[in-house]
Coordinates of C-alpha atoms in Angstrom, one line a residue:
Chain A
X268 CA 131.3 171.5 26.8
X269 CA 134.0 172.3 29.2
X270 CA 137.3 173.2 27.5
X271 CA 135.9 172.5 24.1
X272 CA 137.9 174.4 21.5
X273 CA 136.0 177.3 19.9
X274 CA 137.5 177.3 16.5
X275 CA 137.9 180.9 15.2
X276 CA 136.0 182.0 12.1
X277 CA 138.1 183.6 9.5
X278 CA 135.8 186.4 8.1
X279 CA 138.0 187.6 5.2
X280 CA 141.3 186.9 3.5
X281 CA 142.4 189.5 0.9
X282 CA 145.6 190.4 -0.8
X283 CA 147.0 193.6 -2.2
X284 CA 149.8 192.4 -4.5
X285 CA 151.2 195.9 -5.1
X286 CA 149.9 198.3 -2.4
X287 CA 150.2 202.0 -2.7
X288 CA 153.3 203.4 -1.0
X289 CA 151.2 205.8 1.0
X290 CA 149.0 203.0 2.3
X291 CA 152.1 200.9 3.2
X292 CA 153.6 203.8 5.1
X293 CA 150.3 204.5 7.0
X294 CA 149.9 200.9 8.1
X295 CA 153.5 200.7 9.4
X296 CA 155.1 199.0 6.4
X297 CA 158.3 200.2 4.8
X298 CA 157.7 201.1 1.1
X299 CA 161.4 200.5 0.5
X300 CA 161.1 196.8 1.5
X301 CA 157.4 196.0 1.2
X302 CA 155.3 195.7 -1.9
X303 CA 152.5 193.2 -1.1
X304 CA 150.0 193.0 1.7
X305 CA 147.9 190.2 3.0
X306 CA 144.8 191.2 5.1
X307 CA 142.9 188.9 7.5
X308 CA 139.9 189.6 9.7
X309 CA 138.7 187.0 12.3
X310 CA 136.3 186.8 15.2
X311 CA 139.1 186.0 17.7
X312 CA 141.7 188.6 18.1
X313 CA 144.2 186.7 20.3
X314 CA 144.1 183.6 18.2
X315 CA 144.9 185.9 15.2
X316 CA 147.9 187.5 16.9
X317 CA 149.3 184.1 17.5
X318 CA 148.5 183.0 13.9
X319 CA 150.2 186.2 12.5
X320 CA 153.3 185.3 14.5
X321 CA 153.1 181.8 13.1
X322 CA 153.1 183.2 9.6
X323 CA 156.5 185.0 10.3
X324 CA 158.0 181.5 11.0
X325 CA 157.0 180.1 7.6
X326 CA 157.5 182.9 5.1
X327 CA 159.6 186.1 4.8
X328 CA 156.7 188.3 5.9
X329 CA 156.4 191.1 8.5
X330 CA 153.3 191.7 10.7
X331 CA 153.0 195.5 10.1
X332 CA 149.5 196.0 11.5
X333 CA 147.4 194.1 14.0
X334 CA 144.8 195.8 16.1
X335 CA 141.8 194.6 18.0
X336 CA 138.4 196.3 17.5
X337 CA 136.4 197.8 20.3
X338 CA 133.9 195.6 22.2
X339 CA 134.8 192.5 20.2
X340 CA 133.3 190.4 17.5
X341 CA 129.8 190.4 19.0
X342 CA 129.6 194.1 18.3
X343 CA 131.5 194.3 15.1
X344 CA 131.2 197.2 12.7
X345 CA 130.4 194.9 9.8
X346 CA 129.9 191.4 8.5
X347 CA 133.6 191.1 7.6
X348 CA 135.1 193.1 10.6
X349 CA 135.2 190.6 13.4
X350 CA 137.4 191.8 16.2
X351 CA 140.8 192.2 14.5
X352 CA 142.4 193.2 11.3
X353 CA 145.9 191.7 10.8
X354 CA 148.1 192.8 8.0
X355 CA 151.1 190.9 6.7
X356 CA 153.6 192.7 4.4
X357 CA 156.2 191.2 2.1
X358 CA 158.5 192.0 -0.8
X359 CA 156.5 189.9 -3.2
X360 CA 153.0 188.2 -3.5
X361 CA 154.2 184.6 -3.1
X362 CA 155.6 185.3 0.4
X363 CA 152.2 186.6 1.3
X364 CA 150.6 183.4 0.0
X365 CA 152.9 181.3 2.1
X366 CA 152.4 183.4 5.1
X367 CA 148.6 183.3 4.8
X368 CA 148.7 179.5 4.4
X369 CA 150.6 179.2 7.7
X370 CA 148.3 181.7 9.4
X371 CA 145.1 179.9 8.4
X372 CA 146.5 176.6 9.3
X373 CA 147.3 177.9 12.8
X374 CA 143.8 179.4 13.2
X375 CA 142.1 176.1 12.2
X376 CA 144.3 173.8 14.2
X377 CA 146.1 175.5 16.9
X378 CA 145.2 178.9 18.4
X379 CA 141.7 179.3 19.7
X380 CA 139.6 180.2 22.7
X381 CA 138.1 177.4 24.9
X382 CA 134.7 177.2 26.5
X383 CA 135.2 177.7 30.2
X384 CA 131.7 177.2 31.6
X385 CA 130.1 174.7 29.2
X386 CA 127.7 177.4 27.9
X387 CA 130.3 179.6 26.2
X388 CA 129.4 182.4 28.6
X389 CA 133.0 182.5 29.7
X390 CA 135.9 181.7 27.4
X391 CA 139.6 181.3 28.0
X392 CA 142.7 181.5 25.8
X393 CA 145.4 179.5 27.6
X394 CA 147.7 179.3 24.6
X395 CA 151.3 178.0 24.7
X396 CA 153.7 179.1 21.9
X397 CA 156.5 176.6 21.7
X398 CA 158.8 178.9 19.7
X399 CA 158.2 182.6 19.1
X400 CA 158.3 184.1 15.7
X401 CA 159.9 187.5 15.1
X402 CA 156.6 189.4 15.5
X403 CA 155.6 188.4 19.0
X404 CA 159.3 188.0 20.0
X405 CA 159.7 191.7 19.3
X406 CA 156.4 192.6 21.0
X407 CA 157.4 190.7 24.1
X408 CA 161.0 191.7 24.1
X409 CA 162.0 188.0 24.1
X410 CA 164.4 186.2 21.7
X411 CA 163.0 184.5 18.6
X412 CA 162.5 180.8 19.5
X413 CA 161.7 181.3 23.2
X414 CA 158.5 179.7 24.5
X415 CA 155.7 181.9 25.8
X416 CA 152.3 181.3 27.5
X417 CA 149.7 183.7 26.0
X418 CA 146.9 183.9 28.5
X419 CA 143.6 185.7 28.0
X420 CA 140.3 185.6 29.9
X421 CA 137.5 188.0 31.0
X422 CA 138.7 190.5 33.7
X423 CA 137.8 188.7 37.0
X424 CA 138.7 185.2 35.7
X425 CA 141.9 186.5 34.2
X426 CA 143.0 188.1 37.5
X427 CA 142.5 184.9 39.5
X428 CA 143.9 182.8 36.7
X429 CA 147.1 184.8 36.4
X430 CA 147.7 184.6 40.1
X431 CA 147.4 180.8 39.8
X432 CA 149.6 180.6 36.8
X433 CA 152.4 182.6 38.3
X434 CA 152.3 180.4 41.4
X435 CA 152.1 177.1 39.5
X436 CA 155.4 177.1 37.8
X437 CA 158.8 178.9 37.5
X438 CA 157.5 181.6 35.1
X439 CA 157.8 185.3 35.0
X440 CA 155.4 187.8 33.5
X441 CA 156.7 189.4 30.3
X442 CA 153.6 191.6 30.0
X443 CA 150.4 192.0 31.9
X444 CA 147.6 194.0 30.3
X445 CA 145.0 194.8 33.0
X446 CA 141.4 195.3 31.9
X447 CA 139.7 196.8 30.1
X448 CA 141.3 196.2 26.7
X449 CA 139.6 197.0 23.4
X450 CA 137.6 193.8 23.7
X451 CA 137.3 194.1 27.5
X452 CA 139.3 191.0 28.2
X453 CA 142.6 190.9 30.2
X454 CA 145.8 189.4 29.0
X455 CA 149.2 188.2 30.3
X456 CA 152.3 186.9 28.6
X457 CA 154.5 184.6 30.6
X458 CA 157.8 182.9 29.9
X459 CA 160.0 180.5 31.9
X460 CA 162.3 181.9 34.6
X461 CA 165.0 179.8 32.8
X462 CA 165.3 180.6 29.1
X463 CA 163.6 178.0 26.9
X464 CA 161.6 176.4 29.8
X465 CA 158.6 175.2 27.7
X466 CA 157.4 172.9 30.5
X467 CA 157.0 175.8 32.9
X468 CA 154.9 177.7 30.3
X469 CA 152.7 174.7 29.8
X470 CA 152.2 174.2 33.5
X471 CA 151.3 177.9 33.9
X472 CA 148.8 177.7 31.0
X473 CA 147.2 174.6 32.5
X474 CA 146.9 176.2 35.9
X475 CA 145.4 179.4 34.3
X476 CA 142.8 177.4 32.4
X477 CA 141.9 175.3 35.5
X478 CA 141.5 178.5 37.6
X479 CA 139.3 180.2 34.9
X480 CA 137.1 177.1 34.7
X481 CA 136.9 177.0 38.5
X482 CA 135.9 180.6 38.7
X483 CA 133.4 180.3 35.9
X484 CA 131.7 177.6 37.9
X485 CA 131.6 175.2 35.0
X486 CA 134.1 172.6 36.3
X487 CA 133.0 169.3 37.6
X488 CA 132.6 169.6 41.3
X489 CA 133.4 173.3 41.3
X490 CA 130.7 175.4 42.8
X491 CA 130.4 179.2 42.4
X492 CA 131.6 181.1 45.5
Chain B
X58 CA 147.2 168.2 17.2
X59 CA 148.5 171.4 18.5
X60 CA 150.4 171.6 21.8
X61 CA 147.8 173.8 23.5
X62 CA 144.9 171.6 22.4
X63 CA 146.6 168.5 23.7
X64 CA 147.2 170.3 27.0
X65 CA 143.6 171.3 27.3
X66 CA 142.3 167.9 26.4
X67 CA 144.4 166.4 29.3
X68 CA 143.1 169.1 31.7
X69 CA 139.6 168.4 30.6
X70 CA 139.9 164.7 31.4
X71 CA 141.4 165.7 34.8
X72 CA 138.5 167.9 35.6
X73 CA 136.2 165.0 34.9
X74 CA 134.4 166.2 31.7
X75 CA 133.7 163.0 29.8
X76 CA 131.6 164.1 26.8
X77 CA 133.5 163.4 23.5
X78 CA 134.6 166.4 21.5
X79 CA 133.8 167.0 17.9
X80 CA 136.7 166.0 15.6
X81 CA 139.0 168.8 14.4
X82 CA 137.9 170.4 11.2
X83 CA 139.8 169.6 8.0
X84 CA 142.8 171.8 7.0
X85 CA 141.6 175.0 5.4
X86 CA 142.1 175.5 1.7
X87 CA 143.6 178.9 0.8
X88 CA 141.7 180.3 -2.1
X89 CA 144.0 181.1 -5.0
X90 CA 144.2 184.8 -5.7
X91 CA 142.2 185.8 -8.9
X92 CA 144.4 185.5 -11.9
X93 CA 144.2 188.0 -14.7
X94 CA 145.1 186.3 -18.0
X95 CA 146.7 188.2 -20.8
X96 CA 147.3 186.6 -24.1
X97 CA 150.6 187.2 -26.0
X98 CA 150.3 189.8 -28.8
X99 CA 152.4 189.5 -31.8
X100 CA 154.2 192.5 -33.1
X101 CA 151.7 194.5 -35.1
X102 CA 154.1 196.5 -37.2
X103 CA 155.2 194.6 -40.3
X104 CA 158.2 196.9 -40.5
X105 CA 159.4 195.8 -37.1
X106 CA 158.7 192.2 -37.8
X107 CA 160.7 192.4 -41.0
X108 CA 163.5 194.2 -39.3
X109 CA 163.6 191.5 -36.6
X110 CA 164.5 189.0 -39.3
X111 CA 167.7 190.9 -40.0
X112 CA 169.1 191.5 -36.5
X113 CA 169.7 189.7 -33.3
X114 CA 168.7 192.9 -31.5
X115 CA 165.5 192.9 -29.4
X116 CA 163.0 194.3 -31.9
X117 CA 159.6 193.1 -32.9
X118 CA 159.3 190.9 -29.8
X119 CA 155.6 191.6 -29.2
X120 CA 154.1 192.0 -25.7
X121 CA 151.8 190.4 -23.1
X122 CA 149.7 193.1 -21.5
X123 CA 152.1 195.8 -20.7
X124 CA 155.0 193.4 -20.3
X125 CA 157.4 191.2 -22.3
X126 CA 156.4 187.6 -23.1
X127 CA 157.8 185.0 -20.7
X128 CA 160.1 183.4 -23.3
X129 CA 161.5 186.9 -24.1
X130 CA 162.3 187.5 -20.5
X131 CA 163.9 184.0 -20.0
X132 CA 166.0 184.5 -23.1
X133 CA 167.1 187.9 -21.8
X134 CA 168.0 186.6 -18.4
X135 CA 170.0 183.7 -20.0
X136 CA 171.8 186.0 -22.3
X137 CA 172.6 188.4 -19.4
X138 CA 174.0 185.4 -17.5
X139 CA 176.3 184.5 -20.4
X140 CA 177.6 188.1 -20.4
X141 CA 178.1 188.0 -16.6
X142 CA 180.0 184.7 -16.8
X143 CA 182.2 186.0 -19.5
X144 CA 183.2 189.1 -17.5
X145 CA 183.8 187.0 -14.4
X146 CA 186.0 184.5 -16.3
X147 CA 189.8 184.7 -15.8
X148 CA 192.5 183.7 -18.3
X149 CA 194.7 180.9 -16.8
X150 CA 198.2 182.1 -16.0
X151 CA 199.8 179.5 -18.3
X152 CA 197.5 179.9 -21.2
X153 CA 199.7 182.1 -23.4
X154 CA 202.7 179.9 -22.8
X155 CA 200.7 176.8 -23.7
X156 CA 199.6 178.4 -27.0
X157 CA 203.2 179.1 -27.9
X158 CA 203.0 182.9 -27.3
X159 CA 205.2 185.2 -25.4
X160 CA 203.3 185.6 -22.1
X161 CA 203.0 189.0 -20.6
X162 CA 200.7 190.6 -18.0
X163 CA 199.7 194.1 -17.0
X164 CA 200.4 195.8 -13.6
X165 CA 197.1 194.5 -12.3
X166 CA 197.3 192.2 -9.2
X167 CA 194.0 190.4 -9.5
X168 CA 190.8 190.1 -11.5
X169 CA 188.9 192.5 -9.3
X170 CA 191.6 195.2 -9.6
X171 CA 191.6 194.6 -13.3
X172 CA 187.9 195.5 -13.5
X173 CA 188.3 198.5 -11.3
X174 CA 191.6 200.0 -12.5
X175 CA 191.8 200.4 -16.3
X176 CA 194.9 202.5 -15.9
X177 CA 196.9 199.6 -14.4
X178 CA 195.7 197.3 -17.2
X179 CA 197.4 199.6 -19.8
X180 CA 200.9 199.1 -18.6
X181 CA 203.2 196.0 -18.5
X182 CA 204.7 194.8 -15.2
X183 CA 208.5 194.7 -14.9
X184 CA 208.8 190.9 -15.3
X185 CA 206.8 191.0 -18.5
X186 CA 208.8 193.9 -19.9
X187 CA 212.0 191.9 -19.3
X188 CA 210.6 188.8 -20.9
X189 CA 209.4 190.7 -23.9
X190 CA 212.9 192.2 -24.4
X191 CA 214.5 188.8 -24.1
X192 CA 212.2 186.6 -26.2
X193 CA 210.3 188.7 -28.8
X194 CA 212.1 189.8 -32.0
X195 CA 211.9 193.6 -32.8
X196 CA 211.1 195.6 -35.8
X197 CA 208.2 193.7 -37.4
X198 CA 205.7 195.4 -39.6
X199 CA 202.8 194.1 -37.6
X200 CA 202.9 193.0 -34.0
X201 CA 200.0 190.9 -33.0
X202 CA 198.9 190.7 -29.3
X203 CA 196.2 188.3 -28.1
X204 CA 194.6 189.4 -24.8
X205 CA 191.8 188.6 -22.4
X206 CA 190.3 192.1 -22.2
X207 CA 186.8 191.9 -20.7
X208 CA 186.1 188.3 -21.9
X209 CA 188.6 185.6 -21.2
X210 CA 186.0 183.2 -22.7
X211 CA 186.3 184.9 -26.1
X212 CA 190.1 185.0 -25.9
X213 CA 190.4 181.4 -25.1
X214 CA 187.8 180.5 -27.8
X215 CA 188.8 182.2 -31.0
X216 CA 191.8 184.3 -30.0
X217 CA 194.5 182.0 -31.2
X218 CA 192.7 181.2 -34.4
X219 CA 192.1 184.8 -35.2
X220 CA 195.8 185.7 -34.5
X221 CA 197.0 182.8 -36.7
X222 CA 194.6 183.9 -39.5
X223 CA 195.7 187.5 -39.2
X224 CA 199.4 186.5 -39.3
X225 CA 198.8 184.4 -42.5
X226 CA 196.8 187.3 -44.1
X227 CA 199.6 189.8 -43.3
X228 CA 202.3 187.6 -44.6
X229 CA 200.3 187.0 -47.8
X230 CA 200.4 190.8 -48.3
X231 CA 204.2 190.8 -47.8
X232 CA 204.2 192.2 -44.3
X233 CA 206.5 190.8 -41.6
X234 CA 204.8 189.7 -38.4
X235 CA 206.4 189.5 -34.9
X236 CA 206.1 186.7 -32.4
X237 CA 202.6 186.3 -31.0
X238 CA 202.3 187.9 -27.6
X239 CA 199.6 186.7 -25.1
X240 CA 198.6 189.3 -22.5
X241 CA 196.7 188.7 -19.3
X242 CA 194.6 191.4 -17.6
X243 CA 195.1 193.6 -20.6
X244 CA 193.3 196.8 -21.7
X245 CA 193.4 198.0 -25.3
X246 CA 196.2 200.6 -24.7
X247 CA 198.6 197.9 -23.6
X248 CA 199.4 197.5 -27.3
X249 CA 201.1 200.9 -27.2
X250 CA 203.7 199.9 -24.7
X251 CA 204.3 196.5 -26.3
X252 CA 204.4 197.9 -29.9
X253 CA 206.8 200.7 -28.7
X254 CA 209.0 198.2 -26.9
X255 CA 209.2 195.9 -30.0
X256 CA 209.5 198.9 -32.4
X257 CA 206.7 197.6 -34.6
X258 CA 205.2 199.7 -37.3
X259 CA 201.6 198.6 -36.6
X260 CA 200.4 197.0 -33.3
X261 CA 197.2 194.9 -33.4
X262 CA 195.6 193.8 -30.2
X263 CA 192.9 191.1 -30.4
X264 CA 191.0 191.0 -27.2
X265 CA 187.7 189.8 -25.7
X266 CA 185.2 192.6 -25.9
X267 CA 182.8 193.8 -23.3
X268 CA 180.1 191.1 -23.5
X269 CA 176.7 192.1 -24.8
X270 CA 173.5 190.0 -24.5
X271 CA 174.4 186.5 -25.4
X272 CA 177.7 187.4 -26.9
X273 CA 180.3 186.4 -24.3
X274 CA 182.5 185.1 -27.2
X275 CA 183.0 188.3 -29.2
X276 CA 186.5 189.6 -30.0
X277 CA 187.5 193.1 -30.9
X278 CA 190.7 194.2 -32.8
X279 CA 192.4 197.5 -32.3
X280 CA 195.1 198.6 -34.7
X281 CA 197.5 201.6 -34.2
X282 CA 200.2 202.9 -36.5
X283 CA 203.6 203.7 -34.9
X284 CA 202.5 202.6 -31.4
X285 CA 203.8 204.8 -28.6
X286 CA 202.6 205.3 -25.0
X287 CA 200.3 208.3 -25.1
X288 CA 198.5 207.4 -28.3
X289 CA 194.7 208.0 -28.0
X290 CA 191.6 206.3 -29.3
X291 CA 191.6 208.8 -32.1
X292 CA 194.8 207.2 -33.4
X293 CA 193.2 203.7 -33.6
X294 CA 191.1 201.8 -36.0
X295 CA 189.0 199.0 -34.6
X296 CA 186.7 196.1 -35.6
X297 CA 184.2 194.7 -33.1
X298 CA 181.8 191.7 -33.0
X299 CA 184.3 189.2 -34.3
X300 CA 182.5 186.0 -33.7
X301 CA 180.4 183.4 -35.6
X302 CA 177.2 185.5 -35.5
X303 CA 179.0 188.7 -36.3
X304 CA 182.0 189.0 -38.5
X305 CA 183.5 185.5 -38.8
X306 CA 187.2 185.3 -37.7
X307 CA 188.5 184.3 -41.2
X308 CA 186.8 187.3 -42.8
X309 CA 187.9 189.6 -40.0
X310 CA 191.6 188.6 -40.5
X311 CA 191.5 189.5 -44.2
X312 CA 190.0 192.9 -43.4
X313 CA 192.4 193.6 -40.6
X314 CA 195.4 192.7 -42.8
X315 CA 194.1 195.1 -45.5
X316 CA 193.8 197.8 -42.8
X317 CA 197.3 197.2 -41.5
X318 CA 198.7 197.5 -45.0
X319 CA 196.8 200.7 -45.6
X320 CA 198.2 202.2 -42.4
X321 CA 201.7 201.4 -43.4
X322 CA 201.1 202.8 -46.9
X323 CA 199.6 206.0 -45.6
X324 CA 201.9 206.3 -42.6
X325 CA 199.0 207.0 -40.2
X326 CA 196.0 205.4 -38.4
X327 CA 192.9 206.5 -36.7
X328 CA 190.8 209.5 -37.9
X329 CA 193.5 210.6 -40.3
X330 CA 193.5 207.3 -42.2
X331 CA 191.7 207.5 -45.5
X332 CA 189.5 204.4 -45.4
X333 CA 188.4 205.0 -49.0
X334 CA 191.9 203.9 -50.0
X335 CA 191.9 200.6 -48.1
X336 CA 192.5 197.9 -50.6
X337 CA 189.2 196.1 -50.7
X338 CA 188.5 192.8 -52.4
X339 CA 185.9 190.1 -52.7
X340 CA 187.5 188.1 -49.8
X341 CA 186.8 191.0 -47.5
X342 CA 183.1 190.0 -47.5
X343 CA 181.5 193.4 -47.6
X344 CA 178.6 192.2 -49.8
X345 CA 175.1 190.9 -48.9
X346 CA 175.0 188.7 -45.8
X347 CA 172.1 186.4 -44.9
X348 CA 170.0 187.6 -41.8
X349 CA 171.5 186.4 -38.5
X350 CA 169.2 184.4 -36.3
X351 CA 169.2 184.8 -32.6
X352 CA 170.7 181.9 -30.7
X353 CA 168.1 180.3 -28.4
X354 CA 169.5 179.7 -25.0
X355 CA 166.3 178.6 -23.3
X356 CA 163.1 177.0 -24.5
X357 CA 159.9 178.1 -22.9
X358 CA 157.2 175.3 -22.7
X359 CA 154.4 177.8 -23.3
X360 CA 151.9 175.3 -21.7
X361 CA 150.0 178.1 -20.0
X362 CA 150.6 177.9 -16.3
X363 CA 148.4 179.2 -13.5
X364 CA 149.3 182.8 -14.2
X365 CA 148.6 182.3 -17.9
X366 CA 151.2 184.9 -18.7
X367 CA 153.3 182.3 -20.6
X368 CA 152.7 181.2 -24.1
X369 CA 154.8 181.5 -27.2
X370 CA 156.6 184.8 -27.7
X371 CA 155.6 187.4 -30.2
X372 CA 157.0 188.6 -33.4
X373 CA 158.1 185.4 -35.0
X374 CA 161.1 185.1 -32.7
X375 CA 160.8 181.4 -32.3
X376 CA 162.1 179.6 -35.3

């Protein structure tokens, strides 16, 4: 069904209460500050990036590692691989627990891809983050607490969608990742021209989703061209 | 519902898609991490268990896995907190005056400087020196000084009582005792300057000792013969752990008076004092003493929480 949420499947949740310092260093953590790790794999990478950021808003955790896997979840290297491994690091195991709880809640109820053509042949991720946590804020070069539209779609759809989004509202592109990415999607991060303009981000995301649905030919009344 | 989902639902309606969506899934349950449960082990050594009955030191406390039992840790933390609080406490400025003592203070300006500069805590400030010359009689056999030292809590607790008991014990032995002096921000060596100024034969400073675990109320006494600035620790005799669970103040006063008398008789103190000649007696309390029991500051429920690492402590500590 058009714009039906495709809820991500969390494939594995594991903890390392006291990880080896060598491992911590190799995965980007700081052995002086970090002791415990929380690991998550999921079949939707972009939803997981958003959920990892959500975790940093709820617990004293850092996202030390988050990488998408090549060719996406449909071509995963194993049953538990999916298309992303995200790693939270904290000074103690309870912070990891709190962070994981927020992360899983976000994956179940907030961040997800949507069906763009009614057959799940094309999917779109038109996500609006009301308030950035310190992980994505640092990645985007924005202040913590700023709103951001996190927009992902397949290459052609993403290109037309991004053009529509940028014209639909007073937004500016923070980052544009042209295809191909590891998962062969294309991605853009937008924020309001005026700081804190959440409505502009929402309008941009809506225009992006509408454009992707239109291109995918799934929208009511929208024919393929 | 999430912001983005609401947005997409509205867009969906605008695009004319009417089929109802499935309801959102229930909130996920985070599986609890696997818990490894260790049972508390009592102290296996009968020697250690027996020794534990005779000391308040941390011996024979058993273990849980490779760690201490929870109640041992809680007790340790509580005792450490008592010690921290005692070091942080400050003697009120008017305390000595209110106790009827001659108030003096060292050259230290504030509590932090007192902790950081022992040298300044060993000398009187000018106002105190003038007050001492004006108000305290000179030439006593024993000059008693009550001071805060590293535990104002102990000084305010048993300081006055110990001083009074020591004065009475000295007078019972025919020694003259000077006016009680109450010193703030004082280190042990402050007794040298006070004793020198008052021309005392023996100076005795009773001060709060550096707190140990759970003993924020301990007093120490340092005695020196012929006090002069420049005397060293080798010239002093001392008694520590003067508190209810160590040497009780009444008993300590009797022993200190005997020590002071021996100093005057032998004309020396410190390493050259012959302790074998100190006049001992039944009242000095050097015989058998019943085992001391550790004071419980916290009670651990031991109901066995999720971690299962709780439970009663080992080694028969809980009584």
